Amino acid sequence: RRQLTTGLREALPFQLTGAQTRVLREIFADMCSERRMQRLLQGDVGSGKTIVALFSALLAMENGFQAAIMAPTEVLAEQHQRSMGRLLEPLGVVPLLVTGSLRAKERRDIAARLADPEPALVFGTHALVQDATAFARLGLAVVDEQHRFGVEQRKALGAKGEAPDVLLMTATPIPRSLALTLYGDLDLSVIDERPPGRLAITTALRPEAARDRVLQFVDRELARGRQAYVVYPVIEESEKTDLKAATTMYEILAQGAFVDRTTALLHGRIPGDERDAIMRRFRDGQIDVLVATTVIEVGIDVANATVMLIE
């Protein structure tokens, strides 16, 4: 069978870091052993966890298995499928996408493809764990941003097929996961190195009195063609707390500091499909400033968004 992992390594436009190579050795050793892999991959945002998952998926495919990578939102699953698909083009591998918004015919076509035991790579949302999605030969189940899925959802993906290897990925392990690593029920791999050229994130604390200067700084970034997030702790104002609210501040900013910019509001009460549409517009550069609650913590990779203001 064609060596997919070797082909991907040769096709990559960058070199893997030492940390990525080390954790891949740990994962490959697990996948090639007699026992089932249950491993947590921890790495900061931008450390390169997704490419590690892709290499792991290709190892499963080299050995005749199917691989599934589950993300918490449709936008993120789509982004993974698109960006990883570009890397896989030279290898002739076309990843599938399974989400809740698929049309009936698309769902039937993908179901037929997964019913065939031939190797396949699937990106998807929690739609992957539903009964309608059945795998003929699932060898690897990857859960991206594992803290955003419930225990039952993670267990359901791992229960597909015949005891597939399981890889959980996160930048922020939840206490339960850390406890499982402590007691030996979950092995741990850590990516503790940034890819070359990736700059450190500068974090600064400013008092309320400096708010106008901070907004001017954000606007200067926008004037350079960049984008910005402005994050608030709650959706609406309440008499019980003095926290600033996203909805109120969105109106103030859109009519004030960012009146000449394209501004949008995003929070958890906005319907999921509408949220995804807003995130796509932000990703595509149609929105300059995204005023949001912490619902954006698992969003998409918007390289052009260079500043995040958290009030």
PDB file of C-alpha atoms in Angstrom:
ATOM      1  CA  ARG A   1       0.000   0.000   0.000  1.00  0.00           C
ATOM      2  CA  ARG A   2       1.214   3.510  -0.801  1.00  0.00           C
ATOM      3  CA  GLN A   3       3.028   5.170   2.075  1.00  0.00           C
ATOM      4  CA  LEU A   4       0.689   8.094   2.813  1.00  0.00           C
ATOM      5  CA  THR A   5       2.557   9.366   5.865  1.00  0.00           C
ATOM      6  CA  THR A   6       5.839   9.554   3.939  1.00  0.00           C
ATOM      7  CA  GLY A   7       4.061  11.263   1.051  1.00  0.00           C
ATOM      8  CA  LEU A   8       2.537  13.891   3.350  1.00  0.00           C
ATOM      9  CA  ARG A   9       5.868  14.600   5.026  1.00  0.00           C
ATOM     10  CA  GLU A  10       7.424  15.221   1.590  1.00  0.00           C
ATOM     11  CA  ALA A  11       4.463  17.365   0.451  1.00  0.00           C
ATOM     12  CA  LEU A  12       4.364  19.609   3.525  1.00  0.00           C
ATOM     13  CA  PRO A  13       5.414  23.219   2.836  1.00  0.00           C
ATOM     14  CA  PHE A  14       7.032  23.300   6.298  1.00  0.00           C
ATOM     15  CA  GLN A  15       9.113  21.123   8.624  1.00  0.00           C
ATOM     16  CA  LEU A  16       7.519  19.465  11.631  1.00  0.00           C
ATOM     17  CA  THR A  17       8.840  20.730  14.966  1.00  0.00           C
ATOM     18  CA  GLY A  18      10.803  18.453  17.260  1.00  0.00           C
ATOM     19  CA  ALA A  19       7.800  18.297  19.606  1.00  0.00           C
ATOM     20  CA  GLN A  20       5.444  17.268  16.801  1.00  0.00           C
ATOM     21  CA  THR A  21       7.851  14.533  15.699  1.00  0.00           C
ATOM     22  CA  ARG A  22       8.169  13.293  19.302  1.00  0.00           C
ATOM     23  CA  VAL A  23       4.414  13.059  19.924  1.00  0.00           C
ATOM     24  CA  LEU A  24       3.919  11.363  16.541  1.00  0.00           C
ATOM     25  CA  ARG A  25       6.382   8.671  17.621  1.00  0.00           C
ATOM     26  CA  GLU A  26       4.361   8.188  20.821  1.00  0.00           C
ATOM     27  CA  ILE A  27       1.061   8.010  18.920  1.00  0.00           C
ATOM     28  CA  PHE A  28       2.402   5.700  16.195  1.00  0.00           C
ATOM     29  CA  ALA A  29       3.840   3.354  18.860  1.00  0.00           C
ATOM     30  CA  ASP A  30       0.395   3.161  20.482  1.00  0.00           C
ATOM     31  CA  MET A  31      -1.407   2.606  17.176  1.00  0.00           C
ATOM     32  CA  CYS A  32       1.008  -0.166  16.154  1.00  0.00           C
ATOM     33  CA  SER A  33       0.804  -1.944  19.511  1.00  0.00           C
ATOM     34  CA  GLU A  34      -1.562  -4.734  20.544  1.00  0.00           C
ATOM     35  CA  ARG A  35      -3.446  -2.497  22.969  1.00  0.00           C
ATOM     36  CA  ARG A  36      -6.015   0.134  22.135  1.00  0.00           C
ATOM     37  CA  MET A  37      -4.753   3.728  22.218  1.00  0.00           C
ATOM     38  CA  GLN A  38      -6.393   6.162  24.654  1.00  0.00           C
ATOM     39  CA  ARG A  39      -4.218   9.275  24.428  1.00  0.00           C
ATOM     40  CA  LEU A  40      -4.639  12.987  25.204  1.00  0.00           C
ATOM     41  CA  LEU A  41      -2.691  15.393  22.989  1.00  0.00           C
ATOM     42  CA  GLN A  42      -2.222  18.767  24.671  1.00  0.00           C
ATOM     43  CA  GLY A  43      -0.709  21.758  22.913  1.00  0.00           C
ATOM     44  CA  ASP A  44      -1.247  25.509  22.954  1.00  0.00           C
ATOM     45  CA  VAL A  45      -3.236  27.200  20.208  1.00  0.00           C
ATOM     46  CA  GLY A  46      -1.132  27.256  17.046  1.00  0.00           C
ATOM     47  CA  SER A  47       1.281  24.532  18.158  1.00  0.00           C
ATOM     48  CA  GLY A  48       0.213  22.210  15.333  1.00  0.00           C
ATOM     49  CA  LYS A  49      -2.110  19.574  16.821  1.00  0.00           C
ATOM     50  CA  THR A  50      -4.242  19.180  13.683  1.00  0.00           C
ATOM     51  CA  ILE A  51      -1.328  18.135  11.472  1.00  0.00           C
ATOM     52  CA  VAL A  52      -0.399  15.513  14.082  1.00  0.00           C
ATOM     53  CA  ALA A  53      -3.965  14.190  13.890  1.00  0.00           C
ATOM     54  CA  LEU A  54      -3.700  14.109  10.096  1.00  0.00           C
ATOM     55  CA  PHE A  55      -0.508  12.024  10.153  1.00  0.00           C
ATOM     56  CA  SER A  56      -2.191   9.652  12.628  1.00  0.00           C
ATOM     57  CA  ALA A  57      -5.224   9.337  10.351  1.00  0.00           C
ATOM     58  CA  LEU A  58      -2.997   8.532   7.362  1.00  0.00           C
ATOM     59  CA  LEU A  59      -1.229   5.798   9.355  1.00  0.00           C
ATOM     60  CA  ALA A  60      -4.643   4.208   9.989  1.00  0.00           C
ATOM     61  CA  MET A  61      -5.477   4.478   6.278  1.00  0.00           C
ATOM     62  CA  GLU A  62      -2.124   2.954   5.268  1.00  0.00           C
ATOM     63  CA  ASN A  63      -3.130  -0.091   7.268  1.00  0.00           C
ATOM     64  CA  GLY A  64      -6.542  -0.382   5.641  1.00  0.00           C
ATOM     65  CA  PHE A  65      -8.656   1.455   8.214  1.00  0.00           C
ATOM     66  CA  GLN A  66     -10.962   4.465   8.219  1.00  0.00           C
ATOM     67  CA  ALA A  67     -10.255   7.558  10.365  1.00  0.00           C
ATOM     68  CA  ALA A  68     -12.673  10.139  11.787  1.00  0.00           C
ATOM     69  CA  ILE A  69     -11.812  13.591  13.204  1.00  0.00           C
ATOM     70  CA  MET A  70     -14.646  15.243  15.169  1.00  0.00           C
ATOM     71  CA  ALA A  71     -14.738  19.037  15.730  1.00  0.00           C
ATOM     72  CA  PRO A  72     -17.232  20.978  17.916  1.00  0.00           C
ATOM     73  CA  THR A  73     -18.625  23.278  15.189  1.00  0.00           C
ATOM     74  CA  GLU A  74     -19.500  22.986  11.521  1.00  0.00           C
ATOM     75  CA  VAL A  75     -17.278  25.942  10.671  1.00  0.00           C
ATOM     76  CA  LEU A  76     -14.254  24.296  12.302  1.00  0.00           C
ATOM     77  CA  ALA A  77     -14.991  20.910  10.675  1.00  0.00           C
ATOM     78  CA  GLU A  78     -15.293  22.631   7.279  1.00  0.00           C
ATOM     79  CA  GLN A  79     -12.042  24.512   7.851  1.00  0.00           C
ATOM     80  CA  HIS A  80     -10.216  21.289   8.746  1.00  0.00           C
ATOM     81  CA  GLN A  81     -11.600  19.504   5.687  1.00  0.00           C
ATOM     82  CA  ARG A  82     -10.654  22.393   3.378  1.00  0.00           C
ATOM     83  CA  SER A  83      -7.147  23.058   4.722  1.00  0.00           C
ATOM     84  CA  MET A  84      -6.220  19.401   5.185  1.00  0.00           C
ATOM     85  CA  GLY A  85      -7.744  18.588   1.792  1.00  0.00           C
ATOM     86  CA  ARG A  86      -5.310  20.985   0.136  1.00  0.00           C
ATOM     87  CA  LEU A  87      -2.357  19.246   1.816  1.00  0.00           C
ATOM     88  CA  LEU A  88      -3.675  15.818   0.741  1.00  0.00           C
ATOM     89  CA  GLU A  89      -4.259  16.693  -2.923  1.00  0.00           C
ATOM     90  CA  PRO A  90      -0.819  15.421  -4.063  1.00  0.00           C
ATOM     91  CA  LEU A  91      -1.594  12.082  -2.365  1.00  0.00           C
ATOM     92  CA  GLY A  92      -4.952  11.655  -4.097  1.00  0.00           C
ATOM     93  CA  VAL A  93      -6.823  11.589  -0.764  1.00  0.00           C
ATOM     94  CA  VAL A  94     -10.139  13.475  -0.684  1.00  0.00           C
ATOM     95  CA  PRO A  95     -11.484  13.859   2.892  1.00  0.00           C
ATOM     96  CA  LEU A  96     -15.222  13.572   3.510  1.00  0.00           C
ATOM     97  CA  LEU A  97     -17.333  15.975   5.594  1.00  0.00           C
ATOM     98  CA  VAL A  98     -20.215  14.884   7.847  1.00  0.00           C
ATOM     99  CA  THR A  99     -22.319  17.602   9.513  1.00  0.00           C
ATOM    100  CA  GLY A 100     -25.927  18.034  10.572  1.00  0.00           C
ATOM    101  CA  SER A 101     -26.677  20.369   7.663  1.00  0.00           C
ATOM    102  CA  LEU A 102     -25.927  17.829   4.929  1.00  0.00           C
ATOM    103  CA  ARG A 103     -28.687  17.278   2.391  1.00  0.00           C
ATOM    104  CA  ALA A 104     -30.359  13.863   2.366  1.00  0.00           C
ATOM    105  CA  LYS A 105     -28.643  12.780  -0.873  1.00  0.00           C
ATOM    106  CA  GLU A 106     -25.206  13.870   0.415  1.00  0.00           C
ATOM    107  CA  ARG A 107     -25.833  11.946   3.622  1.00  0.00           C
ATOM    108  CA  ARG A 108     -26.786   8.809   1.677  1.00  0.00           C
ATOM    109  CA  ASP A 109     -23.707   9.097  -0.567  1.00  0.00           C
ATOM    110  CA  ILE A 110     -21.363   9.415   2.405  1.00  0.00           C
ATOM    111  CA  ALA A 111     -23.125   6.576   4.268  1.00  0.00           C
ATOM    112  CA  ALA A 112     -22.548   4.339   1.236  1.00  0.00           C
ATOM    113  CA  ARG A 113     -18.895   5.374   1.114  1.00  0.00           C
ATOM    114  CA  LEU A 114     -18.360   4.622   4.820  1.00  0.00           C
ATOM    115  CA  ALA A 115     -20.173   1.274   4.510  1.00  0.00           C
ATOM    116  CA  ASP A 116     -17.369   0.265   2.145  1.00  0.00           C
ATOM    117  CA  PRO A 117     -14.385  -1.012   4.182  1.00  0.00           C
ATOM    118  CA  GLU A 118     -11.926   0.870   1.954  1.00  0.00           C
ATOM    119  CA  PRO A 119      -9.738   3.432   3.809  1.00  0.00           C
ATOM    120  CA  ALA A 120     -11.314   6.872   4.218  1.00  0.00           C
ATOM    121  CA  LEU A 121     -10.756  10.099   6.145  1.00  0.00           C
ATOM    122  CA  VAL A 122     -13.810  11.870   7.556  1.00  0.00           C
ATOM    123  CA  PHE A 123     -14.067  15.276   9.240  1.00  0.00           C
ATOM    124  CA  GLY A 124     -17.304  16.080  11.024  1.00  0.00           C
ATOM    125  CA  THR A 125     -19.255  17.412  13.967  1.00  0.00           C
ATOM    126  CA  HIS A 126     -21.263  15.452  16.551  1.00  0.00           C
ATOM    127  CA  ALA A 127     -23.186  14.123  13.505  1.00  0.00           C
ATOM    128  CA  LEU A 128     -20.389  11.525  13.387  1.00  0.00           C
ATOM    129  CA  VAL A 129     -21.683   9.880  16.566  1.00  0.00           C
ATOM    130  CA  GLN A 130     -25.301   9.578  15.429  1.00  0.00           C
ATOM    131  CA  ASP A 131     -26.730   6.180  14.485  1.00  0.00           C
ATOM    132  CA  ALA A 132     -27.056   7.233  10.843  1.00  0.00           C
ATOM    133  CA  THR A 133     -23.261   7.426  10.550  1.00  0.00           C
ATOM    134  CA  ALA A 134     -21.855   3.889  10.477  1.00  0.00           C
ATOM    135  CA  PHE A 135     -18.270   2.902   9.715  1.00  0.00           C
ATOM    136  CA  ALA A 136     -17.284  -0.394   8.105  1.00  0.00           C
ATOM    137  CA  ARG A 137     -13.738  -0.313   9.508  1.00  0.00           C
ATOM    138  CA  LEU A 138     -13.001   2.626  11.810  1.00  0.00           C
ATOM    139  CA  GLY A 139      -9.429   2.420  13.093  1.00  0.00           C
ATOM    140  CA  LEU A 140      -8.869   5.880  14.576  1.00  0.00           C
ATOM    141  CA  ALA A 141     -11.265   8.308  16.278  1.00  0.00           C
ATOM    142  CA  VAL A 142      -9.919  11.827  16.962  1.00  0.00           C
ATOM    143  CA  VAL A 143     -11.814  14.349  19.105  1.00  0.00           C
ATOM    144  CA  ASP A 144     -10.672  17.945  18.542  1.00  0.00           C
ATOM    145  CA  GLU A 145     -11.294  20.439  21.379  1.00  0.00           C
ATOM    146  CA  GLN A 146     -12.331  17.506  23.557  1.00  0.00           C
ATOM    147  CA  HIS A 147     -13.514  19.739  26.420  1.00  0.00           C
ATOM    148  CA  ARG A 148     -16.373  20.944  24.205  1.00  0.00           C
ATOM    149  CA  PHE A 149     -17.892  17.465  23.965  1.00  0.00           C
ATOM    150  CA  GLY A 150     -19.729  15.558  26.675  1.00  0.00           C
ATOM    151  CA  VAL A 151     -18.488  12.239  28.037  1.00  0.00           C
ATOM    152  CA  GLU A 152     -21.235  10.371  26.154  1.00  0.00           C
ATOM    153  CA  GLN A 153     -20.392  12.016  22.817  1.00  0.00           C
ATOM    154  CA  ARG A 154     -16.705  11.186  23.151  1.00  0.00           C
ATOM    155  CA  LYS A 155     -17.562   7.647  24.211  1.00  0.00           C
ATOM    156  CA  ALA A 156     -20.009   7.243  21.316  1.00  0.00           C
ATOM    157  CA  LEU A 157     -17.340   8.067  18.726  1.00  0.00           C
ATOM    158  CA  GLY A 158     -14.900   5.666  20.361  1.00  0.00           C
ATOM    159  CA  ALA A 159     -17.591   2.971  20.285  1.00  0.00           C
ATOM    160  CA  LYS A 160     -17.943   3.159  16.492  1.00  0.00           C
ATOM    161  CA  GLY A 161     -16.278   0.306  14.642  1.00  0.00           C
ATOM    162  CA  GLU A 162     -14.365  -2.358  16.549  1.00  0.00           C
ATOM    163  CA  ALA A 163     -12.516  -0.603  19.378  1.00  0.00           C
ATOM    164  CA  PRO A 164     -10.728   2.084  17.327  1.00  0.00           C
ATOM    165  CA  ASP A 165      -7.716   3.912  18.721  1.00  0.00           C
ATOM    166  CA  VAL A 166      -8.818   7.183  20.371  1.00  0.00           C
ATOM    167  CA  LEU A 167      -6.906  10.487  20.322  1.00  0.00           C
ATOM    168  CA  LEU A 168      -8.280  13.461  22.297  1.00  0.00           C
ATOM    169  CA  MET A 169      -6.873  16.924  21.486  1.00  0.00           C
ATOM    170  CA  THR A 170      -7.080  20.128  23.495  1.00  0.00           C
ATOM    171  CA  ALA A 171      -5.260  23.346  24.368  1.00  0.00           C
ATOM    172  CA  THR A 172      -7.003  23.412  27.767  1.00  0.00           C
ATOM    173  CA  PRO A 173      -7.441  19.969  29.407  1.00  0.00           C
ATOM    174  CA  ILE A 174     -10.485  19.693  31.651  1.00  0.00           C
ATOM    175  CA  PRO A 175      -9.962  18.399  35.236  1.00  0.00           C
ATOM    176  CA  ARG A 176     -11.547  15.030  34.404  1.00  0.00           C
ATOM    177  CA  SER A 177      -9.009  14.454  31.605  1.00  0.00           C
ATOM    178  CA  LEU A 178      -6.122  15.395  33.881  1.00  0.00           C
ATOM    179  CA  ALA A 179      -7.423  12.959  36.497  1.00  0.00           C
ATOM    180  CA  LEU A 180      -7.571  10.186  33.877  1.00  0.00           C
ATOM    181  CA  THR A 181      -3.938  10.847  32.911  1.00  0.00           C
ATOM    182  CA  LEU A 182      -2.948  10.852  36.592  1.00  0.00           C
ATOM    183  CA  TYR A 183      -4.543   7.457  37.231  1.00  0.00           C
ATOM    184  CA  GLY A 184      -3.212   5.879  34.048  1.00  0.00           C
ATOM    185  CA  ASP A 185      -6.461   5.583  32.085  1.00  0.00           C
ATOM    186  CA  LEU A 186      -5.312   8.163  29.538  1.00  0.00           C
ATOM    187  CA  ASP A 187      -1.777   8.564  28.187  1.00  0.00           C
ATOM    188  CA  LEU A 188      -0.507  12.102  27.674  1.00  0.00           C
ATOM    189  CA  SER A 189       1.462  13.702  24.830  1.00  0.00           C
ATOM    190  CA  VAL A 190       2.426  17.386  24.977  1.00  0.00           C
ATOM    191  CA  ILE A 191       3.444  19.689  22.117  1.00  0.00           C
ATOM    192  CA  ASP A 192       5.592  22.210  23.958  1.00  0.00           C
ATOM    193  CA  GLU A 193       7.222  23.944  20.994  1.00  0.00           C
ATOM    194  CA  ARG A 194       5.994  26.595  18.551  1.00  0.00           C
ATOM    195  CA  PRO A 195       6.453  26.221  14.796  1.00  0.00           C
ATOM    196  CA  PRO A 196       9.362  28.340  13.447  1.00  0.00           C
ATOM    197  CA  GLY A 197       8.435  31.940  12.720  1.00  0.00           C
ATOM    198  CA  ARG A 198       5.324  31.929  14.925  1.00  0.00           C
ATOM    199  CA  LEU A 199       5.602  35.007  17.133  1.00  0.00           C
ATOM    200  CA  ALA A 200       4.753  35.024  20.806  1.00  0.00           C
ATOM    201  CA  ILE A 201       1.398  36.559  21.743  1.00  0.00           C
ATOM    202  CA  THR A 202       1.775  39.905  23.551  1.00  0.00           C
ATOM    203  CA  THR A 203      -0.729  40.341  26.388  1.00  0.00           C
ATOM    204  CA  ALA A 204      -1.201  43.724  28.052  1.00  0.00           C
ATOM    205  CA  LEU A 205      -3.417  44.907  30.934  1.00  0.00           C
ATOM    206  CA  ARG A 206      -4.883  48.403  30.697  1.00  0.00           C
ATOM    207  CA  PRO A 207      -7.125  50.314  33.162  1.00  0.00           C
ATOM    208  CA  GLU A 208     -10.586  51.590  32.283  1.00  0.00           C
ATOM    209  CA  ALA A 209      -9.137  55.111  32.070  1.00  0.00           C
ATOM    210  CA  ALA A 210      -7.078  54.020  29.041  1.00  0.00           C
ATOM    211  CA  ARG A 211     -10.105  52.651  27.167  1.00  0.00           C
ATOM    212  CA  ASP A 212     -10.105  55.353  24.463  1.00  0.00           C
ATOM    213  CA  ARG A 213      -6.414  54.782  23.742  1.00  0.00           C
ATOM    214  CA  VAL A 214      -7.016  51.021  23.531  1.00  0.00           C
ATOM    215  CA  LEU A 215      -9.860  51.509  21.033  1.00  0.00           C
ATOM    216  CA  GLN A 216      -7.631  53.809  18.979  1.00  0.00           C
ATOM    217  CA  PHE A 217      -4.970  51.087  18.946  1.00  0.00           C
ATOM    218  CA  VAL A 218      -7.541  48.561  17.699  1.00  0.00           C
ATOM    219  CA  ASP A 219      -8.690  50.989  15.009  1.00  0.00           C
ATOM    220  CA  ARG A 220      -5.100  51.487  13.817  1.00  0.00           C
ATOM    221  CA  GLU A 221      -4.854  47.715  13.295  1.00  0.00           C
ATOM    222  CA  LEU A 222      -8.117  47.825  11.314  1.00  0.00           C
ATOM    223  CA  ALA A 223      -6.728  50.686   9.206  1.00  0.00           C
ATOM    224  CA  ARG A 224      -3.859  48.359   8.243  1.00  0.00           C
ATOM    225  CA  GLY A 225      -6.411  45.918   6.847  1.00  0.00           C
ATOM    226  CA  ARG A 226      -6.463  43.660   9.915  1.00  0.00           C
ATOM    227  CA  GLN A 227      -9.462  42.373  11.909  1.00  0.00           C
ATOM    228  CA  ALA A 228     -10.257  42.349  15.617  1.00  0.00           C
ATOM    229  CA  TYR A 229     -12.248  40.528  18.277  1.00  0.00           C
ATOM    230  CA  VAL A 230     -13.853  42.425  21.157  1.00  0.00           C
ATOM    231  CA  VAL A 231     -14.965  40.025  23.888  1.00  0.00           C
ATOM    232  CA  TYR A 232     -17.411  40.549  26.759  1.00  0.00           C
ATOM    233  CA  PRO A 233     -18.318  38.238  29.675  1.00  0.00           C
ATOM    234  CA  VAL A 234     -22.131  38.314  29.354  1.00  0.00           C
ATOM    235  CA  ILE A 235     -24.776  38.710  26.638  1.00  0.00           C
ATOM    236  CA  GLU A 236     -27.075  41.209  28.361  1.00  0.00           C
ATOM    237  CA  GLU A 237     -26.794  43.633  31.288  1.00  0.00           C
ATOM    238  CA  SER A 238     -28.144  42.542  34.667  1.00  0.00           C
ATOM    239  CA  GLU A 239     -28.946  44.320  37.923  1.00  0.00           C
ATOM    240  CA  LYS A 240     -27.063  41.532  39.741  1.00  0.00           C
ATOM    241  CA  THR A 241     -23.718  42.321  38.147  1.00  0.00           C
ATOM    242  CA  ASP A 242     -21.777  45.268  36.757  1.00  0.00           C
ATOM    243  CA  LEU A 243     -20.196  43.213  33.968  1.00  0.00           C
ATOM    244  CA  LYS A 244     -20.225  44.808  30.551  1.00  0.00           C
ATOM    245  CA  ALA A 245     -22.633  43.122  28.125  1.00  0.00           C
ATOM    246  CA  ALA A 246     -21.944  42.218  24.504  1.00  0.00           C
ATOM    247  CA  THR A 247     -25.287  43.411  23.112  1.00  0.00           C
ATOM    248  CA  THR A 248     -25.066  46.864  24.727  1.00  0.00           C
ATOM    249  CA  MET A 249     -21.401  47.368  23.890  1.00  0.00           C
ATOM    250  CA  TYR A 250     -21.939  46.212  20.302  1.00  0.00           C
ATOM    251  CA  GLU A 251     -24.403  49.078  19.757  1.00  0.00           C
ATOM    252  CA  ILE A 252     -22.068  51.582  21.454  1.00  0.00           C
ATOM    253  CA  LEU A 253     -19.009  50.500  19.455  1.00  0.00           C
ATOM    254  CA  ALA A 254     -20.825  50.182  16.122  1.00  0.00           C
ATOM    255  CA  GLN A 255     -22.147  53.727  16.462  1.00  0.00           C
ATOM    256  CA  GLY A 256     -19.005  55.130  18.084  1.00  0.00           C
ATOM    257  CA  ALA A 257     -15.379  53.984  17.886  1.00  0.00           C
ATOM    258  CA  PHE A 258     -15.993  51.635  14.940  1.00  0.00           C
ATOM    259  CA  VAL A 259     -18.705  53.568  13.103  1.00  0.00           C
ATOM    260  CA  ASP A 260     -16.686  53.439   9.864  1.00  0.00           C
ATOM    261  CA  ARG A 261     -16.014  49.695  10.184  1.00  0.00           C
ATOM    262  CA  THR A 262     -18.125  46.614   9.476  1.00  0.00           C
ATOM    263  CA  THR A 263     -19.112  45.262  12.900  1.00  0.00           C
ATOM    264  CA  ALA A 264     -21.030  42.108  13.882  1.00  0.00           C
ATOM    265  CA  LEU A 265     -22.365  40.599  17.109  1.00  0.00           C
ATOM    266  CA  LEU A 266     -21.962  36.946  18.122  1.00  0.00           C
ATOM    267  CA  HIS A 267     -23.217  35.141  21.237  1.00  0.00           C
ATOM    268  CA  GLY A 268     -24.662  31.817  22.354  1.00  0.00           C
ATOM    269  CA  ARG A 269     -28.337  32.729  21.956  1.00  0.00           C
ATOM    270  CA  ILE A 270     -27.950  33.328  18.223  1.00  0.00           C
ATOM    271  CA  PRO A 271     -29.109  30.181  16.343  1.00  0.00           C
ATOM    272  CA  GLY A 272     -26.284  27.843  15.365  1.00  0.00           C
ATOM    273  CA  ASP A 273     -26.635  28.223  11.594  1.00  0.00           C
ATOM    274  CA  GLU A 274     -26.667  32.028  11.929  1.00  0.00           C
ATOM    275  CA  ARG A 275     -23.583  31.881  14.206  1.00  0.00           C
ATOM    276  CA  ASP A 276     -21.762  29.765  11.620  1.00  0.00           C
ATOM    277  CA  ALA A 277     -22.695  32.257   8.865  1.00  0.00           C
ATOM    278  CA  ILE A 278     -21.269  35.147  10.929  1.00  0.00           C
ATOM    279  CA  MET A 279     -18.048  33.240  11.596  1.00  0.00           C
ATOM    280  CA  ARG A 280     -17.710  32.441   7.881  1.00  0.00           C
ATOM    281  CA  ARG A 281     -18.112  36.140   7.021  1.00  0.00           C
ATOM    282  CA  PHE A 282     -15.463  37.040   9.600  1.00  0.00           C
ATOM    283  CA  ARG A 283     -13.146  34.331   8.235  1.00  0.00           C
ATOM    284  CA  ASP A 284     -13.664  35.647   4.698  1.00  0.00           C
ATOM    285  CA  GLY A 285     -12.773  39.225   5.711  1.00  0.00           C
ATOM    286  CA  GLN A 286     -16.277  40.661   5.297  1.00  0.00           C
ATOM    287  CA  ILE A 287     -16.411  41.736   8.987  1.00  0.00           C
ATOM    288  CA  ASP A 288     -13.794  44.052  10.534  1.00  0.00           C
ATOM    289  CA  VAL A 289     -14.768  43.798  14.205  1.00  0.00           C
ATOM    290  CA  LEU A 290     -16.468  40.801  15.823  1.00  0.00           C
ATOM    291  CA  VAL A 291     -18.072  41.762  19.155  1.00  0.00           C
ATOM    292  CA  ALA A 292     -18.724  38.514  21.013  1.00  0.00           C
ATOM    293  CA  THR A 293     -18.986  36.562  24.227  1.00  0.00           C
ATOM    294  CA  THR A 294     -16.661  33.638  24.949  1.00  0.00           C
ATOM    295  CA  VAL A 295     -18.663  31.560  22.438  1.00  0.00           C
ATOM    296  CA  ILE A 296     -15.787  32.321  20.032  1.00  0.00           C
ATOM    297  CA  GLU A 297     -13.286  30.304  22.103  1.00  0.00           C
ATOM    298  CA  VAL A 298     -13.718  27.408  19.673  1.00  0.00           C
ATOM    299  CA  GLY A 299     -14.110  29.107  16.351  1.00  0.00           C
ATOM    300  CA  ILE A 300     -11.847  29.118  13.363  1.00  0.00           C
ATOM    301  CA  ASP A 301      -8.354  30.138  12.435  1.00  0.00           C
ATOM    302  CA  VAL A 302      -8.538  33.760  11.254  1.00  0.00           C
ATOM    303  CA  ALA A 303      -4.900  34.678  10.668  1.00  0.00           C
ATOM    304  CA  ASN A 304      -5.853  38.247   9.712  1.00  0.00           C
ATOM    305  CA  ALA A 305      -7.372  38.919  13.168  1.00  0.00           C
ATOM    306  CA  THR A 306      -4.337  40.329  14.948  1.00  0.00           C
ATOM    307  CA  VAL A 307      -5.864  41.832  18.092  1.00  0.00           C
ATOM    308  CA  MET A 308      -8.350  40.681  20.735  1.00  0.00           C
ATOM    309  CA  LEU A 309      -9.723  43.170  23.239  1.00  0.00           C
ATOM    310  CA  ILE A 310     -11.233  41.493  26.340  1.00  0.00           C
ATOM    311  CA  GLU A 311     -13.228  43.833  28.546  1.00  0.00           C
TER     312      GLU A 311
END
